[in-house]
Short mmCIF file of C-alpha atoms and ligand atoms in Angstrom, two decimals:
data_model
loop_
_atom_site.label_atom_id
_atom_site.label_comp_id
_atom_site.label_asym_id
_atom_site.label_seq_id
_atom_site.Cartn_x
_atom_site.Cartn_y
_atom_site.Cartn_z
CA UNK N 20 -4.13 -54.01 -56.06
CA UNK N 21 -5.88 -56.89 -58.03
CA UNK N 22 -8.94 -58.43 -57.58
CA UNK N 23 -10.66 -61.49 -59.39
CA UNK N 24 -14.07 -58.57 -59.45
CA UNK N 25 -14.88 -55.52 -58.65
CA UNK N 26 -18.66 -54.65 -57.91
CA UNK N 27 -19.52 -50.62 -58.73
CA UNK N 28 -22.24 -49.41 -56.75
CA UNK N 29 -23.26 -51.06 -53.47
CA UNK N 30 -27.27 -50.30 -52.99
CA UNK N 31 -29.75 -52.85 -53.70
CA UNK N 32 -28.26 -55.17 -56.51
CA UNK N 33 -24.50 -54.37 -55.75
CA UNK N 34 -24.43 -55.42 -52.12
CA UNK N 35 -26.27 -58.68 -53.22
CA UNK N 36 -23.93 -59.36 -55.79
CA UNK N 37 -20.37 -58.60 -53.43
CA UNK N 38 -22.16 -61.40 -51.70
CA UNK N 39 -23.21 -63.87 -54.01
CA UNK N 40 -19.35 -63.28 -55.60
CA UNK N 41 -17.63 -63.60 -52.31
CA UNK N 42 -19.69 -66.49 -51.00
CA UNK N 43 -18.52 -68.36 -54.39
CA UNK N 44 -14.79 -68.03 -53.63
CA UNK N 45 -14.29 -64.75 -55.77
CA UNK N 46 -11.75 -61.98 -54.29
CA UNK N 47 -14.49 -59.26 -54.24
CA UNK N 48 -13.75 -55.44 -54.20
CA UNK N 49 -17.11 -53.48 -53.82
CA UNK N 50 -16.68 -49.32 -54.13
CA UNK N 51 -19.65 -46.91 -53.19
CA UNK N 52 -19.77 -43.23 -53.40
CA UNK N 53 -21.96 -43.10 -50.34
CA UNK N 54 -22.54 -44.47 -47.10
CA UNK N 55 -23.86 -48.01 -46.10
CA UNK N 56 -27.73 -48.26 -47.31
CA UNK N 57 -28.09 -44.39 -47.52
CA UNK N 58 -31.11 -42.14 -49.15
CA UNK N 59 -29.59 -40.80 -52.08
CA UNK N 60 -30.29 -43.28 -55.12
CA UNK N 61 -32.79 -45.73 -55.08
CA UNK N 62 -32.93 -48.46 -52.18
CA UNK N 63 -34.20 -46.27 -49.02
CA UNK N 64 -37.59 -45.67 -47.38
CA UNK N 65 -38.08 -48.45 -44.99
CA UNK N 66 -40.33 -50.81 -47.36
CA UNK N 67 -40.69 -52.23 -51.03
CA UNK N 68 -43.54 -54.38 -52.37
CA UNK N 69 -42.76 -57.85 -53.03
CA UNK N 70 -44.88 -60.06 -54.86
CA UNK N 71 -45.60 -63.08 -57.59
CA UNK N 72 -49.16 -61.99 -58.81
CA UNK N 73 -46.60 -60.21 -61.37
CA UNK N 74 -48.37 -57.15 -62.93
CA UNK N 75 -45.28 -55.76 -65.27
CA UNK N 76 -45.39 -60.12 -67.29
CA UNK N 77 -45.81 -63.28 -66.35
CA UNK N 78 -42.33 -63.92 -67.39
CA UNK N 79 -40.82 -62.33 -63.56
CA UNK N 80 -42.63 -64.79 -62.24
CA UNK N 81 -40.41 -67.59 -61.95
CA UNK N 82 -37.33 -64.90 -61.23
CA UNK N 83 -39.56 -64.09 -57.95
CA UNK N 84 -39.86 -67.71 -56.68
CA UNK N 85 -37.07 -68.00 -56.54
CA UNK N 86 -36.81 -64.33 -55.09
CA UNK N 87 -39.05 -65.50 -52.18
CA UNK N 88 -37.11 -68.16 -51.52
CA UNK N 89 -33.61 -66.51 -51.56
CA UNK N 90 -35.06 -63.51 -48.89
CA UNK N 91 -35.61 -66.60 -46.07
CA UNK N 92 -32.78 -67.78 -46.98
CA UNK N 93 -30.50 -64.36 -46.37
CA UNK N 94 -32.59 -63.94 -43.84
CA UNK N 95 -31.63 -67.23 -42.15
CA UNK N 96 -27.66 -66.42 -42.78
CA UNK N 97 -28.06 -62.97 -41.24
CA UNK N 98 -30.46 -63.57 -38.53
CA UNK N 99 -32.57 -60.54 -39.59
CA UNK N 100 -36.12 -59.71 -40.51
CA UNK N 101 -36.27 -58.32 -43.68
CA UNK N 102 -39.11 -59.77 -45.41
CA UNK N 103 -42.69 -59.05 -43.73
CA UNK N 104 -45.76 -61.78 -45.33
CA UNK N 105 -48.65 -59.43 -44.77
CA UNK N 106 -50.01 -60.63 -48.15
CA UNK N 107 -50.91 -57.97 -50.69
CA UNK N 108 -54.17 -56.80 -52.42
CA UNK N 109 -54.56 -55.28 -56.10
CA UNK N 110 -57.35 -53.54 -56.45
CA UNK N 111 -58.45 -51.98 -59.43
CA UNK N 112 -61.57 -51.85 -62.42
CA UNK N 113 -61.97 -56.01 -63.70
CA UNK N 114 -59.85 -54.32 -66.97
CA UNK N 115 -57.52 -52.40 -65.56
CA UNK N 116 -53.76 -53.11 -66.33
CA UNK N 117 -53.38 -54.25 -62.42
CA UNK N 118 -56.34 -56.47 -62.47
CA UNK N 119 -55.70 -58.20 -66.00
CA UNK N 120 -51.78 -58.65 -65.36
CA UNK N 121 -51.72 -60.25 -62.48
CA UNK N 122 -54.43 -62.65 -62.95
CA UNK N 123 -52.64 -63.51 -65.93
CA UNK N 124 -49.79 -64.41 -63.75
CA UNK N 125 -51.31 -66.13 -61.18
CA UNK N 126 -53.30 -68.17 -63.80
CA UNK N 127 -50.24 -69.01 -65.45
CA UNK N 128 -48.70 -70.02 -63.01
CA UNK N 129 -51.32 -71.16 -60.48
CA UNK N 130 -50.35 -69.05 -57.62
CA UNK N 131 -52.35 -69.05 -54.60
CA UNK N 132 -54.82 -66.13 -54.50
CA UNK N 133 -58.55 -64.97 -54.36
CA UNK N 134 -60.60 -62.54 -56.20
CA UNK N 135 -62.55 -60.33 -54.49
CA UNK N 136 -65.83 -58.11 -54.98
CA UNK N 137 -65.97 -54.68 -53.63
CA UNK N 138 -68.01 -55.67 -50.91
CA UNK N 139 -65.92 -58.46 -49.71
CA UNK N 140 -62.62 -55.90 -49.57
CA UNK N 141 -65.10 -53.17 -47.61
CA UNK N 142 -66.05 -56.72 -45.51
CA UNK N 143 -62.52 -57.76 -45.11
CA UNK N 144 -60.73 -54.59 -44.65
CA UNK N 145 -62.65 -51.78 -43.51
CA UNK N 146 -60.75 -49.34 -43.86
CA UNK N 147 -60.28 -50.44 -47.61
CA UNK N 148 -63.75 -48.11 -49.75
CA UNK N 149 -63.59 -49.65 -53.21
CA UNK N 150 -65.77 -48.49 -55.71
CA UNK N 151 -68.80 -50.52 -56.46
CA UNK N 152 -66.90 -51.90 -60.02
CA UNK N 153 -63.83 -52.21 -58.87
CA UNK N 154 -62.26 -55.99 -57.53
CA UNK N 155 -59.38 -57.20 -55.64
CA UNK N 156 -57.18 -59.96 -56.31
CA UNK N 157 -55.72 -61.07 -52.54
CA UNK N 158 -52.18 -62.52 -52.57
CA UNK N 159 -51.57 -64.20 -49.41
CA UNK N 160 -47.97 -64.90 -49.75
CA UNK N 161 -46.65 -61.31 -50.45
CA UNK N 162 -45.82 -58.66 -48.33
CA UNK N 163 -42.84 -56.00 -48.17
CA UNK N 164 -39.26 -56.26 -47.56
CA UNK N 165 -37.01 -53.66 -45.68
CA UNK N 166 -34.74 -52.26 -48.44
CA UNK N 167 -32.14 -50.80 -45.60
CA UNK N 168 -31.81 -54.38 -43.49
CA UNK N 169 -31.20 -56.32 -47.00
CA UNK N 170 -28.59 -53.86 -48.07
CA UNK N 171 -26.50 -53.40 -44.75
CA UNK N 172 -27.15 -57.11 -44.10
CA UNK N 173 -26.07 -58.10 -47.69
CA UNK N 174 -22.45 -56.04 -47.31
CA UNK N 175 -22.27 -58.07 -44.15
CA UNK N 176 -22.65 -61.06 -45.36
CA UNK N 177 -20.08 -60.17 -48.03
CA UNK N 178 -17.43 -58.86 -46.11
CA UNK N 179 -17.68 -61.96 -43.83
CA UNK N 180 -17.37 -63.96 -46.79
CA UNK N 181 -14.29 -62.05 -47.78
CA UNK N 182 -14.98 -59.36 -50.13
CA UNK N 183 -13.20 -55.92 -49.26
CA UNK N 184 -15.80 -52.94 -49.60
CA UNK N 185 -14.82 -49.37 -49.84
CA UNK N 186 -17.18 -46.80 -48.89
CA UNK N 187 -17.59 -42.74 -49.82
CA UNK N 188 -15.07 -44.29 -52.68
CA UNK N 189 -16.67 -43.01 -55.70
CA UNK N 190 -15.36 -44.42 -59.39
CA UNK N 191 -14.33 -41.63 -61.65
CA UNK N 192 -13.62 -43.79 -64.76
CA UNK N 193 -13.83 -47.42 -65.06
CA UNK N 194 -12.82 -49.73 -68.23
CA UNK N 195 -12.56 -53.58 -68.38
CA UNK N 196 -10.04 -54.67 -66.03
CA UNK N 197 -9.22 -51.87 -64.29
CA UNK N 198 -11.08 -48.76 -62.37
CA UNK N 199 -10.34 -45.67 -60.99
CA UNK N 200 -11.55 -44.05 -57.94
CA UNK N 201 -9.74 -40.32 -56.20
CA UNK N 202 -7.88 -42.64 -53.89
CA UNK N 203 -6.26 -44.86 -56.93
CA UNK N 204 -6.65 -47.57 -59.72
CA UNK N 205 -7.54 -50.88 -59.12
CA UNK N 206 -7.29 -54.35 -61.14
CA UNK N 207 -9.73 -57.07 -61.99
CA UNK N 208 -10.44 -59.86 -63.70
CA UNK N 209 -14.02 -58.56 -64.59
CA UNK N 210 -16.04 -55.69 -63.51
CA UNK N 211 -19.83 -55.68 -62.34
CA UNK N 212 -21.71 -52.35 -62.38
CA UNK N 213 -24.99 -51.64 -60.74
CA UNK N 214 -25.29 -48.08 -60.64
CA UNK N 215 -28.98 -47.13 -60.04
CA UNK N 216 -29.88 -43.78 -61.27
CA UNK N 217 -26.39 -43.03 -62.06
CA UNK N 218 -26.88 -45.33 -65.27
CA UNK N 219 -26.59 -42.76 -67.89
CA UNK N 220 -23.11 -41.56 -66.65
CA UNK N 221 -21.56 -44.91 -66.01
CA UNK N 222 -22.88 -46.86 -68.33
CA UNK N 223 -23.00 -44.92 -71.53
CA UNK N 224 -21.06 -47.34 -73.22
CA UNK N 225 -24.28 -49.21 -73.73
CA UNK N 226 -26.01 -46.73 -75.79
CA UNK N 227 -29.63 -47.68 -74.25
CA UNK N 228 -31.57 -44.23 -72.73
CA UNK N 229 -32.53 -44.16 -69.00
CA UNK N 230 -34.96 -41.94 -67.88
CA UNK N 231 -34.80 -41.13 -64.38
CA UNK N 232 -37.87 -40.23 -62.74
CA UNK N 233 -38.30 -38.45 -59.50
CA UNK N 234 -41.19 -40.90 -57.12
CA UNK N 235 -42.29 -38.89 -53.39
CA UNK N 236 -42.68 -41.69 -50.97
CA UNK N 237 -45.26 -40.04 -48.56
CA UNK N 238 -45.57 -41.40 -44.21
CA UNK N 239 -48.95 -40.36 -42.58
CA UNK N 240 -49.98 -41.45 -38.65
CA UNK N 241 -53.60 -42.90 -39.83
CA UNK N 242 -56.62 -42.07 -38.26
CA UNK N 243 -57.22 -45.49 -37.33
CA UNK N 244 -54.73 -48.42 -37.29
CA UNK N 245 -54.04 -50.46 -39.83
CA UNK N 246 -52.11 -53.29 -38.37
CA UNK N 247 -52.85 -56.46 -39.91
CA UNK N 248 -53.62 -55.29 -43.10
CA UNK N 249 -52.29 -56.47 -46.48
CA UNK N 250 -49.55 -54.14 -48.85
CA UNK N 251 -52.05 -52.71 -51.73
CA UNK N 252 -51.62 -51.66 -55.06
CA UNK N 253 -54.19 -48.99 -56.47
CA UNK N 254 -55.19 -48.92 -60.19
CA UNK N 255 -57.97 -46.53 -61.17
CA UNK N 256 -60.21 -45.52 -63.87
CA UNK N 257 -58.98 -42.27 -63.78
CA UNK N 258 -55.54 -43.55 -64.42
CA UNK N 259 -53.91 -42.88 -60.74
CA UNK N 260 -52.03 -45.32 -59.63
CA UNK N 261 -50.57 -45.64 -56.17
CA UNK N 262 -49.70 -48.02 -53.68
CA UNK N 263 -49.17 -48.40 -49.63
CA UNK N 264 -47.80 -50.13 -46.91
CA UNK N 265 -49.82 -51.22 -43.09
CA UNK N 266 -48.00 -49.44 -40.55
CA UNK N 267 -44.23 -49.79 -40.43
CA UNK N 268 -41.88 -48.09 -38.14
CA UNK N 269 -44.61 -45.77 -36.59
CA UNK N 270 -46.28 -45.17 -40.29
CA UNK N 271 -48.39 -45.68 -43.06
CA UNK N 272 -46.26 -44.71 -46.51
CA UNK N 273 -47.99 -44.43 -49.27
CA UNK N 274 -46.69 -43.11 -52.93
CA UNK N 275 -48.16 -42.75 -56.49
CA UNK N 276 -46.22 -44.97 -59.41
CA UNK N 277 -46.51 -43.26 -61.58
CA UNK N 278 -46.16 -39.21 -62.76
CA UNK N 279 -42.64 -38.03 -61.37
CA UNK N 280 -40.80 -35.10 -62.79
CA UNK N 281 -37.54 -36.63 -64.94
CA UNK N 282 -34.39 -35.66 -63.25
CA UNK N 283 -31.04 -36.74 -62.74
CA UNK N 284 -29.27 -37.43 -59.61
CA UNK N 285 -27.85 -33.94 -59.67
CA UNK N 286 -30.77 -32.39 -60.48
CA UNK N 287 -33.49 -33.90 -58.23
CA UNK N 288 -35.64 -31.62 -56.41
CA UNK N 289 -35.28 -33.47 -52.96
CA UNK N 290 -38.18 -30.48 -51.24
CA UNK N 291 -41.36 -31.96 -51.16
CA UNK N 292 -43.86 -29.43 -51.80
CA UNK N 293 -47.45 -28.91 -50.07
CA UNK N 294 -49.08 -29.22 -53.56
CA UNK N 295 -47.90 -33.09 -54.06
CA UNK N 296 -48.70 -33.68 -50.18
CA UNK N 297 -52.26 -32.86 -51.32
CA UNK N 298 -52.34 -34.72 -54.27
CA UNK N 299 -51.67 -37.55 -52.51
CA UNK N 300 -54.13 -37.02 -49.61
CA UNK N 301 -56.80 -36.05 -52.86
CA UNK N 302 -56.17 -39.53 -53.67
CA UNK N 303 -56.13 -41.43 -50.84
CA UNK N 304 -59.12 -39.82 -48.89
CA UNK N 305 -61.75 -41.70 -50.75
CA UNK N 306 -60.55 -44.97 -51.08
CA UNK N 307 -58.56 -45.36 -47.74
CA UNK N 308 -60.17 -42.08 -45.25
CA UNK N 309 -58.26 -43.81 -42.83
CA UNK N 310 -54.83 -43.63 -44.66
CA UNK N 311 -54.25 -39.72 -45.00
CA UNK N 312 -54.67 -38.79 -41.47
CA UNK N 313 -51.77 -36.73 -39.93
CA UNK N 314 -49.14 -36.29 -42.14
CA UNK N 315 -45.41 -37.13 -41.08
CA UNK N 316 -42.98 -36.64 -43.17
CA UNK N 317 -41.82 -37.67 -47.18
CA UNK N 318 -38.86 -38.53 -48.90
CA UNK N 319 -37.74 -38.64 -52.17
CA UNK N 320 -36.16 -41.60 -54.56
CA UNK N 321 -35.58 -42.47 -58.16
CA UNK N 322 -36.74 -45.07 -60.59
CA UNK N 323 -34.50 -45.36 -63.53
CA UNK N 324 -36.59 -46.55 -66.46
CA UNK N 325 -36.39 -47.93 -69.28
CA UNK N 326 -38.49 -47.50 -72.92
CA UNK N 327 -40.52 -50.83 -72.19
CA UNK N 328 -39.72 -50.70 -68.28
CA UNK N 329 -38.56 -53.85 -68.31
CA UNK N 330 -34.77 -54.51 -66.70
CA UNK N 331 -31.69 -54.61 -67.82
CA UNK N 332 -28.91 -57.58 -67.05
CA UNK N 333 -25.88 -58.68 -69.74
CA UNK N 334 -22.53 -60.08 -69.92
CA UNK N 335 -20.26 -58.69 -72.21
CA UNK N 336 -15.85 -59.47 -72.00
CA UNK N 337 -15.18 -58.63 -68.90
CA UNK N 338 -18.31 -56.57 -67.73
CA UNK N 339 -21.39 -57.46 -66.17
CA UNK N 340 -24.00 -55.05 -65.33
CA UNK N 341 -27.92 -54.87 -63.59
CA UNK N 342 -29.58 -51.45 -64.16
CA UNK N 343 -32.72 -49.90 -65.65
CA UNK N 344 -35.15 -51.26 -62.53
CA UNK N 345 -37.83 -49.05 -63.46
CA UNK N 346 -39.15 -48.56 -60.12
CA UNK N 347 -40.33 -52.18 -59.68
CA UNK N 348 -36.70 -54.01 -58.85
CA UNK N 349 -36.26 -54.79 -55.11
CA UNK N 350 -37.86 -57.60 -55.02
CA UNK N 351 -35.83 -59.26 -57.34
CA UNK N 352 -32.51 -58.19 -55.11
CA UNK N 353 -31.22 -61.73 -54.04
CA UNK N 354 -32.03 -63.32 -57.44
CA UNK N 355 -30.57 -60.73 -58.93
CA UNK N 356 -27.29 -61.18 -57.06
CA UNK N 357 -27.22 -64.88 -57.86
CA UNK N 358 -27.99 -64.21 -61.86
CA UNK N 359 -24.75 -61.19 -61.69
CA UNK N 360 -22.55 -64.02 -59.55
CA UNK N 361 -23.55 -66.82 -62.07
CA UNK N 362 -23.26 -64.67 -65.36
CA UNK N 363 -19.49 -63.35 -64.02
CA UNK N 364 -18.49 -67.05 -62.99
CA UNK N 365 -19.78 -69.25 -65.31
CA UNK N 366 -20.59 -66.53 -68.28
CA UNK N 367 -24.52 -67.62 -68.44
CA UNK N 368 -27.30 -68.40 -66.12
CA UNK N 369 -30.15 -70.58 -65.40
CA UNK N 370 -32.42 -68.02 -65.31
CA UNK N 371 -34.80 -66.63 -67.74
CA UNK N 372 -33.13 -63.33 -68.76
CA UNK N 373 -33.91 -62.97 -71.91
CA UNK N 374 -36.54 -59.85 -71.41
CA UNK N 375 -33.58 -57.98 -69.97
CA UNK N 376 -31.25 -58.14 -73.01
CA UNK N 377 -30.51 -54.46 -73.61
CA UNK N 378 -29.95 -54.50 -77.50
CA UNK N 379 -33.80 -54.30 -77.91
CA UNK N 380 -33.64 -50.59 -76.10
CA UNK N 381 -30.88 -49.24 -79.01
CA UNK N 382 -31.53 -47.28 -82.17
CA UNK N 383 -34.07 -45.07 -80.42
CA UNK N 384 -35.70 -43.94 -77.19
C1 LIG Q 410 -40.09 -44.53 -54.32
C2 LIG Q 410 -39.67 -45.88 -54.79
C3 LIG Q 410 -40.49 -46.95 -54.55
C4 LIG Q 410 -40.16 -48.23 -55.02
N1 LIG Q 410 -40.98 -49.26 -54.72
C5 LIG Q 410 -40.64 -50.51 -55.09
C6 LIG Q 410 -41.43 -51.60 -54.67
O1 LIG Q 410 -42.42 -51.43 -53.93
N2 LIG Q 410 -41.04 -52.84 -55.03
C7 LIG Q 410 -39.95 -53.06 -55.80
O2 LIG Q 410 -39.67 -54.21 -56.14
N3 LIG Q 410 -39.18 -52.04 -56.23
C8 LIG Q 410 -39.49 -50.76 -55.87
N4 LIG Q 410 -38.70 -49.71 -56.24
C9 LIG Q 410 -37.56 -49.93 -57.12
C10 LIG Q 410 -36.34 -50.45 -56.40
O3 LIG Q 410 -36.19 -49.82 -55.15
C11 LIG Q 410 -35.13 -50.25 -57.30
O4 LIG Q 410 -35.36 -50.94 -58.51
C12 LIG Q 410 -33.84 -50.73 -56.66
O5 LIG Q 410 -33.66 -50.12 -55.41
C13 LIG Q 410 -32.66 -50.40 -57.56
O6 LIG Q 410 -31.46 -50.83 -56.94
P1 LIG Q 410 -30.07 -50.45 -57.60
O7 LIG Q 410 -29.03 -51.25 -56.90
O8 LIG Q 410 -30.17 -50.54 -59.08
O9 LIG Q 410 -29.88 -48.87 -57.27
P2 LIG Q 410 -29.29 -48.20 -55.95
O10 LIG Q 410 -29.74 -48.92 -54.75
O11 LIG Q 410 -29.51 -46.75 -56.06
O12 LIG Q 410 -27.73 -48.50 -56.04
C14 LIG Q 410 -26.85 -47.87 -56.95
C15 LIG Q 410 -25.60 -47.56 -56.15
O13 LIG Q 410 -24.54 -47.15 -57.01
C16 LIG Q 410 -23.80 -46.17 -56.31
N5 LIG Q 410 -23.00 -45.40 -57.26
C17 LIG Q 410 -23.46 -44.62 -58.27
N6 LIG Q 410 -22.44 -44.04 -58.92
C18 LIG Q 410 -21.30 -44.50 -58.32
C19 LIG Q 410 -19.91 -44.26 -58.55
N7 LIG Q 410 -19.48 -43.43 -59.52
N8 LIG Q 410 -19.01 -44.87 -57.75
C20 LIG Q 410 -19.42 -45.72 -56.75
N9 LIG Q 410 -20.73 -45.97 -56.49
C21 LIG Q 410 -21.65 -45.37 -57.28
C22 LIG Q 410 -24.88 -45.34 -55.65
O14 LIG Q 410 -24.38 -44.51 -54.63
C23 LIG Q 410 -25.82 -46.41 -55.15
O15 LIG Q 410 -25.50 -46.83 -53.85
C24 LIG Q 410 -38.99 -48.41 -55.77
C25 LIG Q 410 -38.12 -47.34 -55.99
C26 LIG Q 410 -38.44 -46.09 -55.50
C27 LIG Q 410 -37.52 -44.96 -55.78
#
């Protein structure tokens, strides 16, 4: 069979792309090696922090407005919720990396936002104990989107459009042009691979290192609610950092950034152990009592990072291909989808991509 492209890997940046591809007239194949939007690689959990107060470099910042437009409008074509505005709050030392990056982002680029004293967080949200020197920088326009509704509604979207997706189909070798799964070979004009964690193994080609790291998303019932309240993002003087949700689907989750054991898909310890559920609760007691109340259950995932953490995107004949995400990518998923659609089509895009060129991670890890 022989397709105009065939998208590897259908979580968070593959599904958007089998859409953005079909929805542009292209003759889509899409193969997973799993299930629809399941927990084994990196797009699972029930929420993801989405923001433009940009922490990581100003230079995302344009990628996510356009992001934040792009989520209402897949949102509009598949009549579901997946973004939720419940603004977000950094909160951290005046100069800590969190405080200092993203109000050099939203100076930049005059986003709307508000700095905050500790006493106006403990005024504003109660259940919120800063530390007398730490501040908060308020961003009323960000929130967290539902990485399971974008994916499955994504792969909707795309097989409406036309594109043919395989499932439990894993690809055991691939090459421009053609790619082989245990059910046979297929043909295509070009090839777009967006494997997550499984990075090193399908795209060694590339000769950049990945370093997958294991991250514990934790789910407590608090001790009071916290409906209403904003996403936050944690950065302290003793270096934790961690970040949290207002409830969601019966829960608070909360989960550190930063500090997980390297692994590999294969090798992941998926057991979460009572030592890291009290680390967690260590670090949430003082600054959130409310937070670490009962606790429900945790899950596992994996950030695949890269030396500088920032992504990477390229063209090359007949290949395009999204990985290296470093834990901060699903925000960017329907921007990222247009970028893959536009750099397969039209063999360049609009937008800034420069950062995510992967020749500056070679010669070296
Ligand atoms: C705990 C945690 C918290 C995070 N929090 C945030 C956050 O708050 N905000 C944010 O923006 N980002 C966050 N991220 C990062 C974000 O979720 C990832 O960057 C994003 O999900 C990566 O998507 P992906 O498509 O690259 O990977 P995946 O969604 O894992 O997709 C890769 C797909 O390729 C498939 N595949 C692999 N090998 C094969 C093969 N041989 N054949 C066929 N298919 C194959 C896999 O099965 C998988 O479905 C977080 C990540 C984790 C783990």
């Amino acid at each position: 069979m022989s397709y105009d492209v065939i998208v590897i890997g259908l979580g968070g940046m593959g599904s958007a792309a089998a859409y953005r591809l079909a929805q542009r007239g292209k003759r889509v194949l899409g193969l997973e090696k799993f299930t629809p939007a399941h927990a084994q690689g990196s797009s699972h959990g029930g929420s993801r922090i989405t923001r433009q107060a940009y922490i990581e470099d100003p230079a995302y910042v344009p990628l996510m407005l356009r992001a934040h437009e792009m989520w209402d409008q897949i949102e509009h074509d598949s009549g579901e919720q997946i973004f939720h505005r419940v603004g977000g709050l950094i909160v951290g030392p005046q100069d800590s990396g969190a405080i200092t990056g993203s109000r050099a982002s939203v100076e930049q680029f005059g986003l709307k936002h508000e700095l905050l004293d500790a006493s106006q967080i403990r005024t504003r949200f109660p259940a919120l104990r800063p530390l007398d020197d730490e501040i908060g920088l308020y961003e009323p326009g960000a929130g967290f989107v539902v990485p399971e509704t974008s994916v499955t509604a994504h792969l909707r979207l795309a097989e409406q459009a036309g594109a043919e997706l395989h499932f439990e189909e894993p690809v055991t070798h691939w090459e421009p042009g053609k790619v082989t799964t245990p059910l046979g070979t297929y043909e295509a004009d070009h090839v777009v691979v967006c494997p997550g964690p499984w990075a090193p193994d399908l795209l060694a080609h590339l000769e950049v290192p990945f370093e997958v790291e294991r991250q514990v998303q934790y789910y407590f019932t608090p001790a009071e609610s916290l409906a209403g309240y904003p996403i936050y993002i944690w950065d302290r003087a003793d270096g934790t950092m961690f970040y949290g949700f207002p409830e969601h689907d019966g829960a608070v989750k909360v989960a550190f950034h930063t500090g997980g054991q390297i692994c590999t898909p294969e090798t992941i310890d998926r057991t979460v152990h009572a030592h890291e559920i009290e680390a967690i609760t260590t670090a949430v007691t003082q600054p959130m009592p409310a937070v670490a109340g009962t606790f429900q259950r945790a899950a596992t995932c994996m950030y695949t990072n890269t030396a500088d953490r920032n992504f990477v995107i390229a063209r090359d004949e007949g290949v395009t291909v999204a990985c290296g995400f470093s834990g901060h990518g699903f925000k960017f998923v329907p921007v990222v989808g247009e970028i893959l659609a536009d750099l397969t089509i039209d063999g360049a895009t609009r937008h800034p991509i420069a950062l995510f060129d992967p020749a500056r991670l070679r010669g070296g890890a």
